[in-house]
Coordinates of C-alpha atoms (C1' of nucleotides) in Angstrom, one line a residue:
Chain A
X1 CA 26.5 -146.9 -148.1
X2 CA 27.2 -150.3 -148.9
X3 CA 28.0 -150.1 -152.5
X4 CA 30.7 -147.1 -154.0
X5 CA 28.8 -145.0 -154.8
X6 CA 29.6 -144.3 -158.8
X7 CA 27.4 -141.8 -160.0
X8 CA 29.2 -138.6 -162.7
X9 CA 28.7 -135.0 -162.2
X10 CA 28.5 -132.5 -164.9
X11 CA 27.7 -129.4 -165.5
X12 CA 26.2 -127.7 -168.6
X13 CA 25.4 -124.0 -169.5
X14 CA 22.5 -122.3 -171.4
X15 CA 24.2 -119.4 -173.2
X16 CA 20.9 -117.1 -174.1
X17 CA 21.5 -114.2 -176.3
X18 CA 19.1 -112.3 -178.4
X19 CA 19.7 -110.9 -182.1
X20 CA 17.5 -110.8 -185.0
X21 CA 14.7 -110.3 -182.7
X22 CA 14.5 -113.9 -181.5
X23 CA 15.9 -115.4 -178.7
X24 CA 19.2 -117.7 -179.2
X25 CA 20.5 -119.9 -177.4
X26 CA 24.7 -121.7 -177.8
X27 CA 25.1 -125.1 -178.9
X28 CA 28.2 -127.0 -179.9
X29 CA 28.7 -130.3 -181.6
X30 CA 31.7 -132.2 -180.6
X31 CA 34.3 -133.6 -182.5
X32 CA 35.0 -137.0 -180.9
X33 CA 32.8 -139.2 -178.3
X34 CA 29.5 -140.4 -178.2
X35 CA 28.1 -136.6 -178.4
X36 CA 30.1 -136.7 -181.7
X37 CA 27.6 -134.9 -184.8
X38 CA 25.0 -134.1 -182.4
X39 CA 23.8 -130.8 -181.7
X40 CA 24.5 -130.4 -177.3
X41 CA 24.7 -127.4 -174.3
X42 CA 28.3 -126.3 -173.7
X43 CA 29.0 -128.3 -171.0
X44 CA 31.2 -131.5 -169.4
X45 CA 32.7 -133.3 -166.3
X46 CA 33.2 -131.4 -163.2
X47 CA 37.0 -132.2 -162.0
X48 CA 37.7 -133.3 -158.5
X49 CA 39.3 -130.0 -157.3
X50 CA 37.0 -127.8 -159.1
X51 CA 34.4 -126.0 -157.5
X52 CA 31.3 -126.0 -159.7
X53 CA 31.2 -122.5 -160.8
X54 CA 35.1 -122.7 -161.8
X55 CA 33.7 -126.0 -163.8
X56 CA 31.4 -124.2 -166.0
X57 CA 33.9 -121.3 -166.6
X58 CA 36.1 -123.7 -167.8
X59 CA 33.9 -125.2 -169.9
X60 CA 32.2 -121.9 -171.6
X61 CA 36.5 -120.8 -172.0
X62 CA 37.8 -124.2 -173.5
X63 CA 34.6 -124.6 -175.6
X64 CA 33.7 -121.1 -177.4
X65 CA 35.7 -118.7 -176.1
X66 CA 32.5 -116.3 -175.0
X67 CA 32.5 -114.1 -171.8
X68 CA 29.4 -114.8 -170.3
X69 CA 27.7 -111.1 -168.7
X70 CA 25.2 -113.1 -166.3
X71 CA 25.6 -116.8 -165.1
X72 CA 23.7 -118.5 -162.4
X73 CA 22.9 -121.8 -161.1
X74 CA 19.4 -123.3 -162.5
X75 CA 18.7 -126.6 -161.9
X76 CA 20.2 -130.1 -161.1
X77 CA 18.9 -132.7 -163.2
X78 CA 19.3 -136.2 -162.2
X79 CA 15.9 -137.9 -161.5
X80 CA 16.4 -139.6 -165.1
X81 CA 18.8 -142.5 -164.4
X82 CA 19.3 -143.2 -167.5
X83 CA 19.5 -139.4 -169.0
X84 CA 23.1 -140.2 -170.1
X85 CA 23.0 -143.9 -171.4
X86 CA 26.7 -145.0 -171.1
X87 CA 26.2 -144.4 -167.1
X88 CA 24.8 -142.2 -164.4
X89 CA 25.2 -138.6 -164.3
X90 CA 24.0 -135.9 -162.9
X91 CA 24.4 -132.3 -164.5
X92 CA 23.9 -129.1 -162.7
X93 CA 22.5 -126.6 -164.9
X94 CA 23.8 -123.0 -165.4
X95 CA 22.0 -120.2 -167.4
X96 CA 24.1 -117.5 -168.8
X97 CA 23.5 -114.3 -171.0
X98 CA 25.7 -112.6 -173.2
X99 CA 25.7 -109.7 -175.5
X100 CA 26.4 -111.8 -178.4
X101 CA 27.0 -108.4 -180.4
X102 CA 31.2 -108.6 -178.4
X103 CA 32.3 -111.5 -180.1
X104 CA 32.2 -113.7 -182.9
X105 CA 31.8 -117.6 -182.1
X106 CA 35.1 -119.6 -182.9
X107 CA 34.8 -123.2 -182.4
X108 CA 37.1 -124.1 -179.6
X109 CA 39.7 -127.5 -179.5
X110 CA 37.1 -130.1 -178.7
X111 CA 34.2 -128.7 -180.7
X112 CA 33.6 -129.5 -184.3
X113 CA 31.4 -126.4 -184.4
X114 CA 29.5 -124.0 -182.4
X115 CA 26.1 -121.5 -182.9
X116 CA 23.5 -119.8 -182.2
X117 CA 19.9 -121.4 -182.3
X118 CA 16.9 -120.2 -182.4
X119 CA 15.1 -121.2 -178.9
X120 CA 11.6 -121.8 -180.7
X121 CA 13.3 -124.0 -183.2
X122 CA 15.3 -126.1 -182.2
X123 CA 17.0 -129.5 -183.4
X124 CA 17.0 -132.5 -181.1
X125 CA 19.7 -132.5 -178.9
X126 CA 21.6 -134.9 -176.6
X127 CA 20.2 -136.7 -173.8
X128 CA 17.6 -134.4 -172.0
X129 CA 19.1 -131.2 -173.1
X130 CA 16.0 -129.9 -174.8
X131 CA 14.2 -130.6 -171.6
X132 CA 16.8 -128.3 -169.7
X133 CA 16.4 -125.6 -172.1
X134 CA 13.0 -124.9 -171.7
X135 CA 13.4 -125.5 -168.4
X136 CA 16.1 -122.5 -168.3
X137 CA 13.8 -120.3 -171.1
X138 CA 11.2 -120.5 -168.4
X139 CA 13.6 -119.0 -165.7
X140 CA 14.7 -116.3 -167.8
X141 CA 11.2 -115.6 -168.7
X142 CA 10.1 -115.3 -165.2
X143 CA 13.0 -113.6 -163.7
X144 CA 12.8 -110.8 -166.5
X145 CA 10.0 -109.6 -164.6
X146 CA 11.6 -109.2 -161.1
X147 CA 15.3 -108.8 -161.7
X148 CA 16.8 -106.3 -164.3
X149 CA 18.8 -109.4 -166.3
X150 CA 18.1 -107.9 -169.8
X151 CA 20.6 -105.3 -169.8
X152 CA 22.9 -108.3 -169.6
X153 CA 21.8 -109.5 -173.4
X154 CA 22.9 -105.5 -174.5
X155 CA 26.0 -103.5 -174.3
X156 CA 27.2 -101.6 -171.9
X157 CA 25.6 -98.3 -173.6
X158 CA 22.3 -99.1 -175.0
X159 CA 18.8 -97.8 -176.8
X160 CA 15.5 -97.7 -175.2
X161 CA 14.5 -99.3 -177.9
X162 CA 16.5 -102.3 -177.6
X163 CA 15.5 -102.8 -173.7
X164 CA 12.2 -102.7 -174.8
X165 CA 12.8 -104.8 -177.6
X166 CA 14.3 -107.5 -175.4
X167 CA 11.2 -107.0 -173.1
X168 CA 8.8 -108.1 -176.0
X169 CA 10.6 -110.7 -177.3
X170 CA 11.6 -112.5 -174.1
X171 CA 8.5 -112.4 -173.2
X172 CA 6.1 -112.9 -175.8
X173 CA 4.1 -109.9 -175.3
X174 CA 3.4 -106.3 -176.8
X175 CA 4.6 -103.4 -174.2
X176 CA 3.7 -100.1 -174.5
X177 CA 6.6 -97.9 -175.2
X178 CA 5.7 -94.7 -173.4
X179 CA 5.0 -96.3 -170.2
X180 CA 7.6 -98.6 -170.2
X181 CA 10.3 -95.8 -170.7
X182 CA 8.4 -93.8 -167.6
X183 CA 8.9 -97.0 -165.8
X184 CA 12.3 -98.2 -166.0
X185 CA 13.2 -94.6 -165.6
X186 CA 11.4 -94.0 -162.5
X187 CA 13.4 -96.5 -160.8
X188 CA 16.3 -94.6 -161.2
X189 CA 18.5 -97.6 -162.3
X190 CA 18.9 -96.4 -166.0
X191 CA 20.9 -93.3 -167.0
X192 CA 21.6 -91.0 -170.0
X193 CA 24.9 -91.4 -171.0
X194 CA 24.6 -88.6 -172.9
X195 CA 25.6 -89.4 -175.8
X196 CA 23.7 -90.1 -178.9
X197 CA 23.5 -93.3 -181.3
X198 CA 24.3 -92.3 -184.7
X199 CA 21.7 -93.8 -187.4
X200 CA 21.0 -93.4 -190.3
X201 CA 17.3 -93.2 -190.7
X202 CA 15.3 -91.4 -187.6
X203 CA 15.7 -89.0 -185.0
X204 CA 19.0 -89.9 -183.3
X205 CA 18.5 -92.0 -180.2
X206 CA 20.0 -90.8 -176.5
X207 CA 22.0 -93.8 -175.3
X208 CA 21.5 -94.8 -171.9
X209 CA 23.2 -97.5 -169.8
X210 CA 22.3 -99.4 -166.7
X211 CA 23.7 -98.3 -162.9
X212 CA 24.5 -101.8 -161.5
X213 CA 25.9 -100.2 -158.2
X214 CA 22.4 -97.8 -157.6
X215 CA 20.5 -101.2 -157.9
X216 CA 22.4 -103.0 -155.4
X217 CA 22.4 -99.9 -152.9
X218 CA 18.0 -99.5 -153.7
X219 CA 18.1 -103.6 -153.5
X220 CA 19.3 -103.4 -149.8
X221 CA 16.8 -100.5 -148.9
X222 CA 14.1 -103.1 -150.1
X223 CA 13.2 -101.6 -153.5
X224 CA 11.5 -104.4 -155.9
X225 CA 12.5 -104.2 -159.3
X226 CA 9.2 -105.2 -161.1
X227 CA 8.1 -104.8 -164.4
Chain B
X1 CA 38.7 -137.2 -168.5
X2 CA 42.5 -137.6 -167.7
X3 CA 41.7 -139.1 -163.7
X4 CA 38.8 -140.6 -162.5
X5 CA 36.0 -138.6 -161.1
X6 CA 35.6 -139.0 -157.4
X7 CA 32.9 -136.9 -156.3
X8 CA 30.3 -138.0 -154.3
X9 CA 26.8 -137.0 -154.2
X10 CA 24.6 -136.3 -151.5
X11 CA 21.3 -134.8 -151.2
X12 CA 19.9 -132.6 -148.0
X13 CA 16.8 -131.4 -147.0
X14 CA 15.3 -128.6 -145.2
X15 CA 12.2 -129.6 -143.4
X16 CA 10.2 -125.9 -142.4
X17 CA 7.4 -125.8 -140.1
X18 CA 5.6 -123.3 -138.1
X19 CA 5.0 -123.8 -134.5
X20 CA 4.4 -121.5 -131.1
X21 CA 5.2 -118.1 -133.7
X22 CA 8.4 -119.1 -135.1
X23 CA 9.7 -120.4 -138.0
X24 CA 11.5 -124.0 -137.5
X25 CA 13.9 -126.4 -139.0
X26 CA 14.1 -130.1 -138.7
X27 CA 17.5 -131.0 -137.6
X28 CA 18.8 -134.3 -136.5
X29 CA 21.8 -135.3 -134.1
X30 CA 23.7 -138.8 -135.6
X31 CA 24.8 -142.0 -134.0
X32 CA 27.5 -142.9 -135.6
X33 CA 30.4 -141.3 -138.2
X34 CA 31.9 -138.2 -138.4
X35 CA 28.7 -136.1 -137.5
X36 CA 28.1 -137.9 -134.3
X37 CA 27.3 -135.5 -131.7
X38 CA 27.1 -132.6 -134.3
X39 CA 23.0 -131.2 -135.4
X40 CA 22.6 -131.6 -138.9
X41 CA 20.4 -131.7 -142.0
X42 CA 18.6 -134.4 -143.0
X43 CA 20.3 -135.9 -145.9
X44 CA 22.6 -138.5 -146.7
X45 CA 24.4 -139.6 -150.1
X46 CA 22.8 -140.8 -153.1
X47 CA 22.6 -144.2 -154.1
X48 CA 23.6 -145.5 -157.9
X49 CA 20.1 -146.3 -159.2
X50 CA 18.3 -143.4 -157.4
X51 CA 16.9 -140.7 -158.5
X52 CA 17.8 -137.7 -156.8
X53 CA 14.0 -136.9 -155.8
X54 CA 13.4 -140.8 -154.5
X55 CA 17.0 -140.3 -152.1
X56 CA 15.6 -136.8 -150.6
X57 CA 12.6 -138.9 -149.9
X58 CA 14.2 -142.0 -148.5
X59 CA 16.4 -139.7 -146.3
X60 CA 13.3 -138.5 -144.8
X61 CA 11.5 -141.7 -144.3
X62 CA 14.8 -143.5 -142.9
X63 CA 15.8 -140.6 -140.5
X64 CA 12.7 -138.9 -139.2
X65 CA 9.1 -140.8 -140.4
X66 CA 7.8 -137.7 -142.1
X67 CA 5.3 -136.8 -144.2
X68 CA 6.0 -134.1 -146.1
X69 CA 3.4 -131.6 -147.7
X70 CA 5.9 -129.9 -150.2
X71 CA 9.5 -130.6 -151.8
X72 CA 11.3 -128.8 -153.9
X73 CA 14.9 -128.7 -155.3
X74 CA 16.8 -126.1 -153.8
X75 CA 20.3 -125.4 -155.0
X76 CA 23.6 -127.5 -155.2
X77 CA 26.3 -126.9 -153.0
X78 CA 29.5 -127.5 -154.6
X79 CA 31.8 -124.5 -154.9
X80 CA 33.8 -125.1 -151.7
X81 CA 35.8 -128.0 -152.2
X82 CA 36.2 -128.8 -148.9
X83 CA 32.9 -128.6 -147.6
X84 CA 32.8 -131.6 -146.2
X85 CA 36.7 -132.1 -145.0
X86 CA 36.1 -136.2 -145.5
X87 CA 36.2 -135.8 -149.2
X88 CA 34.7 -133.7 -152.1
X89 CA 30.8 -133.4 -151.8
X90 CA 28.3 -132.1 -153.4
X91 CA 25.0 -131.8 -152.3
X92 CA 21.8 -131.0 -153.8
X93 CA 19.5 -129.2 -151.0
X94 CA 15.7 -129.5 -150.9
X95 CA 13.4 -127.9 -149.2
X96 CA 10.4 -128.8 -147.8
X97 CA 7.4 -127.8 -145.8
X98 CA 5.2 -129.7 -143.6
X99 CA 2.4 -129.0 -140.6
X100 CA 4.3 -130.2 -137.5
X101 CA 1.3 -130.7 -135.5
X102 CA 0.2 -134.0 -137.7
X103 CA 2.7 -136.4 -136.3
X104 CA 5.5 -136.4 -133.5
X105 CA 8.8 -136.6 -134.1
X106 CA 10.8 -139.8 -133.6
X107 CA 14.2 -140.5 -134.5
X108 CA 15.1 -143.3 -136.9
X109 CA 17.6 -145.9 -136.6
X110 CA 20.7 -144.0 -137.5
X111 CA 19.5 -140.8 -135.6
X112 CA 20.1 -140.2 -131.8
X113 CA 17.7 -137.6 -131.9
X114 CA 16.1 -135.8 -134.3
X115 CA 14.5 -132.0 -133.1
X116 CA 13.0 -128.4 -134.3
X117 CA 15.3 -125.7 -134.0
X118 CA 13.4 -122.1 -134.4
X119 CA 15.2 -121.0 -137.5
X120 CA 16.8 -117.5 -135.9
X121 CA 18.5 -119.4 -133.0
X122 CA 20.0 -122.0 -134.6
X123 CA 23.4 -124.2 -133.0
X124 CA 26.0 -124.2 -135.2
X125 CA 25.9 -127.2 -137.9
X126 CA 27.7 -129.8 -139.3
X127 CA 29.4 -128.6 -142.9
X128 CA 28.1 -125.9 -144.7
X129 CA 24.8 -126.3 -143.1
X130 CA 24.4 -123.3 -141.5
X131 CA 24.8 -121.3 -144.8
X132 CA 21.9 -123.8 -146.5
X133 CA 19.5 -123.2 -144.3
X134 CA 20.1 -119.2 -144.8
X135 CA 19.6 -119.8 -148.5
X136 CA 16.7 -122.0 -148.2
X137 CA 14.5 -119.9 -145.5
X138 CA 15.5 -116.7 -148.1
X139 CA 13.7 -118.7 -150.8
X140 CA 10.7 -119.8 -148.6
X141 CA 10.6 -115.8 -147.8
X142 CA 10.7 -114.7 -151.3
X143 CA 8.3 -117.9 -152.6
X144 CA 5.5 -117.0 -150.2
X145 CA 4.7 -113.5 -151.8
X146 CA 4.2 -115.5 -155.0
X147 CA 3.1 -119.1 -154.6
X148 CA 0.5 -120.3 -152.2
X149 CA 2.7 -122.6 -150.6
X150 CA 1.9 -120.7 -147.1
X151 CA -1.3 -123.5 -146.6
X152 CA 1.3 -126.3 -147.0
X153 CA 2.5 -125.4 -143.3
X154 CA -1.2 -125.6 -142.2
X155 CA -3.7 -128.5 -141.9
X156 CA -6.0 -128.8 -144.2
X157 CA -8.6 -127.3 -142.5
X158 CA -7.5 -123.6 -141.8
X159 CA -8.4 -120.7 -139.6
X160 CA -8.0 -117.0 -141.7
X161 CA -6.1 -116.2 -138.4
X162 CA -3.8 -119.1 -138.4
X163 CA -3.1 -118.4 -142.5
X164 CA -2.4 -114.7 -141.6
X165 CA 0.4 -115.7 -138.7
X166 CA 2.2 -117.7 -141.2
X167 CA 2.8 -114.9 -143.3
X168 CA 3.5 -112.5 -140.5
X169 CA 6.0 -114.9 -139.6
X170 CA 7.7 -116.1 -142.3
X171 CA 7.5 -112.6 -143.9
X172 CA 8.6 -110.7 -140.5
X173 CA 6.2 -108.0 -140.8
X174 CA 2.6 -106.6 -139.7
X175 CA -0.4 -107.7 -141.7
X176 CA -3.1 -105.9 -142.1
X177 CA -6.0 -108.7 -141.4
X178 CA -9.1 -107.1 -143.8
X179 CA -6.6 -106.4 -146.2
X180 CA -5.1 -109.8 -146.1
X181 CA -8.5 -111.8 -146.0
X182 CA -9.6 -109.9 -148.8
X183 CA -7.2 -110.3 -150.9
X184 CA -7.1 -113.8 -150.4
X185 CA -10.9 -114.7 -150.5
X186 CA -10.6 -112.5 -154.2
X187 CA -8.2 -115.4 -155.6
X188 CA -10.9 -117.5 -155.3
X189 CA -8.2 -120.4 -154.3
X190 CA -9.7 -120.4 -150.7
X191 CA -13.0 -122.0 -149.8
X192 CA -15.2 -122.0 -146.8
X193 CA -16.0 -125.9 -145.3
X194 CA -19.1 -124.5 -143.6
X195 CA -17.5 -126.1 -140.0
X196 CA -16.5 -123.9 -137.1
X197 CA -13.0 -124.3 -135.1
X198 CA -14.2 -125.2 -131.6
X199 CA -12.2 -122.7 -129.1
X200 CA -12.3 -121.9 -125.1
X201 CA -12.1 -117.9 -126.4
X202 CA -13.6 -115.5 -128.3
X203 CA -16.0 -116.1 -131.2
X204 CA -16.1 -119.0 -133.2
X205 CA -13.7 -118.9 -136.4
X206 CA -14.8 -120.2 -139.6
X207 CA -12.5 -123.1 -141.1
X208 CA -11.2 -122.6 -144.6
X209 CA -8.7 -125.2 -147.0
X210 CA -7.2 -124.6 -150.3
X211 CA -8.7 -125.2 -153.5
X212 CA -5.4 -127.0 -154.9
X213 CA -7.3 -127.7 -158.5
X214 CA -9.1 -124.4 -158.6
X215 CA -5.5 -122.8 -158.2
X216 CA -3.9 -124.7 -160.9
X217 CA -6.8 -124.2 -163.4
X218 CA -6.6 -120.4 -162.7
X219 CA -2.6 -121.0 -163.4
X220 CA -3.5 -122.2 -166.8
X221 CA -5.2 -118.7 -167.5
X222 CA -2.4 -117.0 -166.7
X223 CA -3.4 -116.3 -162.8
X224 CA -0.8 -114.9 -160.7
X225 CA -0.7 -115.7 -157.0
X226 CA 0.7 -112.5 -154.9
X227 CA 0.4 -111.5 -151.7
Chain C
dA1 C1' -21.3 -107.8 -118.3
dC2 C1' -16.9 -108.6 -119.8
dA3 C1' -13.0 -110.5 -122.2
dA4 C1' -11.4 -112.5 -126.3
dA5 C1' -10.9 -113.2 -131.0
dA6 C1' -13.7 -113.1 -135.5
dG7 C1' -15.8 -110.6 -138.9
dT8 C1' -16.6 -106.7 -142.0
dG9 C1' -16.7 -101.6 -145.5
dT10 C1' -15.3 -97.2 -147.0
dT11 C1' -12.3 -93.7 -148.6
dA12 C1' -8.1 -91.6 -150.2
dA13 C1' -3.9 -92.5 -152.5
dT14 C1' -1.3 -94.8 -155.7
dC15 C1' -0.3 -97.3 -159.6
dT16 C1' -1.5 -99.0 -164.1
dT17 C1' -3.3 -98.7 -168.5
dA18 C1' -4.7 -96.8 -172.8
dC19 C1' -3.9 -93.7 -176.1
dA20 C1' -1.7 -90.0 -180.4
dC21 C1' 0.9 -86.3 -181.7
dC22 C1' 5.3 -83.7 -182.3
dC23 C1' 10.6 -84.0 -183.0
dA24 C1' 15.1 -84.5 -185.1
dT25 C1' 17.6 -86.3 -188.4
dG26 C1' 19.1 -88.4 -193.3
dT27 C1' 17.9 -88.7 -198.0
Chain D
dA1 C1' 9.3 -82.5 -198.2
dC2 C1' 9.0 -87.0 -196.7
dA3 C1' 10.2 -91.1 -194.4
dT4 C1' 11.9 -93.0 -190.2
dG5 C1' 12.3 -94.0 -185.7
dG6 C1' 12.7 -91.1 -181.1
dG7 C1' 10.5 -88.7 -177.6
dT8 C1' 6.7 -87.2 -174.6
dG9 C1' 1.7 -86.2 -171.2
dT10 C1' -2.8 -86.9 -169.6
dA11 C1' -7.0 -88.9 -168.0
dA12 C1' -9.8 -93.0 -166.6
dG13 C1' -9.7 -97.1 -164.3
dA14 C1' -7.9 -100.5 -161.1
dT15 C1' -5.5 -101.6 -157.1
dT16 C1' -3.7 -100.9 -152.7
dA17 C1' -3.4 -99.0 -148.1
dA18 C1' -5.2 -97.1 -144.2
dC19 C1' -8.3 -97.3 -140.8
dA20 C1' -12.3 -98.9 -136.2
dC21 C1' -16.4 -100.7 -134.9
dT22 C1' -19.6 -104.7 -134.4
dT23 C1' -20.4 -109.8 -133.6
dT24 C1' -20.3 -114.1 -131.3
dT25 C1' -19.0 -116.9 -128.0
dG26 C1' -17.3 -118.6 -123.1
dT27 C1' -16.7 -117.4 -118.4

DNA sequence: ACAAAAGTGTTAATCTTACACCCATGT
DNA sequence: ACATGGGTGTAAGATTAACACTTTTGT
């Protein structure tokens, strides 16, 4: 290389959780710098002994204060030159989920406020950060289908309802309530807890909750979660 | 920011193709620098007003002269530190496929030699390379069963047979060949071209290609390739 | 005429879809 | 007793899986 090379690396997280029957996603506006009254992803400079993953942590921690249930890598954007217009970075993209239902958002030092958005309704955000989103909305959408993530947007005990729920809403689509239950349950990767969620209209609901460990062990003996 | 940022950033690519009933992997032997002597990827670091897409493909071009039939972002490696022991580097892998037999391989000015390893008897590389490569031919396992990315390893003009090793291969298991050709010919994304493969054995096989357009019209619809 | 690879159809089994009524509780 | 949401089964249709013989060519 002749020149040094001077390019940034970031990272940034999409932090989907659903409530109110839409899906949300986390954005934060900062209190100083040139993001400063603009609506961004969590997200900033990796440091020079940080691995990437720790990066993001560090970010999500300093900046809200959320546990994240689900992260993983999504995408590395930096085809745009000019995405960030002071100088050249590159971002590496997380997508998270969280039960948004645990916690209550507190702004952390450097924000001047955090929240929820609506993904279908979003204000403009900085640099290409819209662009990443439905980049990420379309990962979760797709993944849905092949890898049981949604229990990740409930609590640890949950309804049938609300899986299902979180079904239709992620993806955009009616289901069929019967045979999704037969489904899910014939994988064997759901079970009663057996207790029962107290309500006050309806038959009370049996609450069931997700075997992590059984779908790693049916994972390795080639079983294809699939809905 | 309290220090500067001193991370550099590289990009790497993983060139598949199928040859003689085994899945290989482009790798290339340096001249000069740290990696001399030691098989690698093909990669090398980004430059300041590049775009990470226009260094994968200058890599290529520089190193080996290829052509490549598909490229896609990968993952970024960056969570051990000292992956490269020079300094701290990230890396954003590609992956890419190509049909080996259109061109023979000859090493560019920085590479002593530049060769096809058979993906399951690989030397042991240079970094973390070893590990990409596991990730990337994982991905090209799990992509096949639902993108029809297997033609991108053929030429254009394709036997059923030849279309049906690649999947045995890639995939590792037995195919059954009615099956297979049926299911395929009902996507509607394969075409006859009415010409005959010449051969020394056996009876003449038709030639088929890909109906790229076709397949990305039926996309639109809400077609989903899966094998 | 034989060896080699291409081409082709049917049937049983499995999985998916569509669909509607009863149940348990709180008010 | 009624309103509310939870819980369940069956049958038709679609898809997949298993399976073997015939065709065309070169030698």
């Amino acid at each position: 290389m002749e020149l040094i090379q001077d390019i940034k690396v970031a990272v940034d997280a999409i932090v989907f959780s659903c409530t109110h029957n839409e899906l949300k996603v986390l954005l934060i506006k900062q209190k100083f710098g040139s993001l400063k009254d603009q609506w961004a992803l969590v997200g900033g400079f990796v440091k020079n002994n940080e691995s990437l993953n720790d990066a993001v942590n560090r970010e999500l921690h300093e900046e809200t204060g959320i546990k994240v249930n689900y992260l993983e890598q999504l995408y590395t954007f930096g085809d745009r030159i000019d995405r960030d217009p002071r100088f050249r970075v590159i971002t590496i993209a997380y997508f998270a989920l969280v039960n948004s239902t645990q916690f209550t958002l507190k702004a952390g030092t450097d924000a001047q406020d955090v929240q929820w958005f609506a993904v279908n309704a979003l204000p403009p955000l900085a640099f290409d950060h819209n662009e990443i989103i439905k980049k990420a909305k379309n990962r979760l959408q797709n993944k849905l289908t092949y890898q049981p993530i949604g229990f990740e947007l409930l609590n640890e005990e949950f309804l049938f309802s609300e899986l299902e729920n979180i079904y239709c809403i992620l993806l955009e689509k009616e289901i069929d309530r019967r045979n999704f239950r037969k489904k899910i349950l014939s994988f064997g990767i759901v079970e009663q807890t057996g207790k029962f969620a107290k309500r006050t209209k309806g038959r009370p609901a049996k609450l069931f909750k997700f075997n992590k460990e059984k779908y790693t062990e049916l994972t390795k003996e080639g079983f294809l979660f699939d809905i």
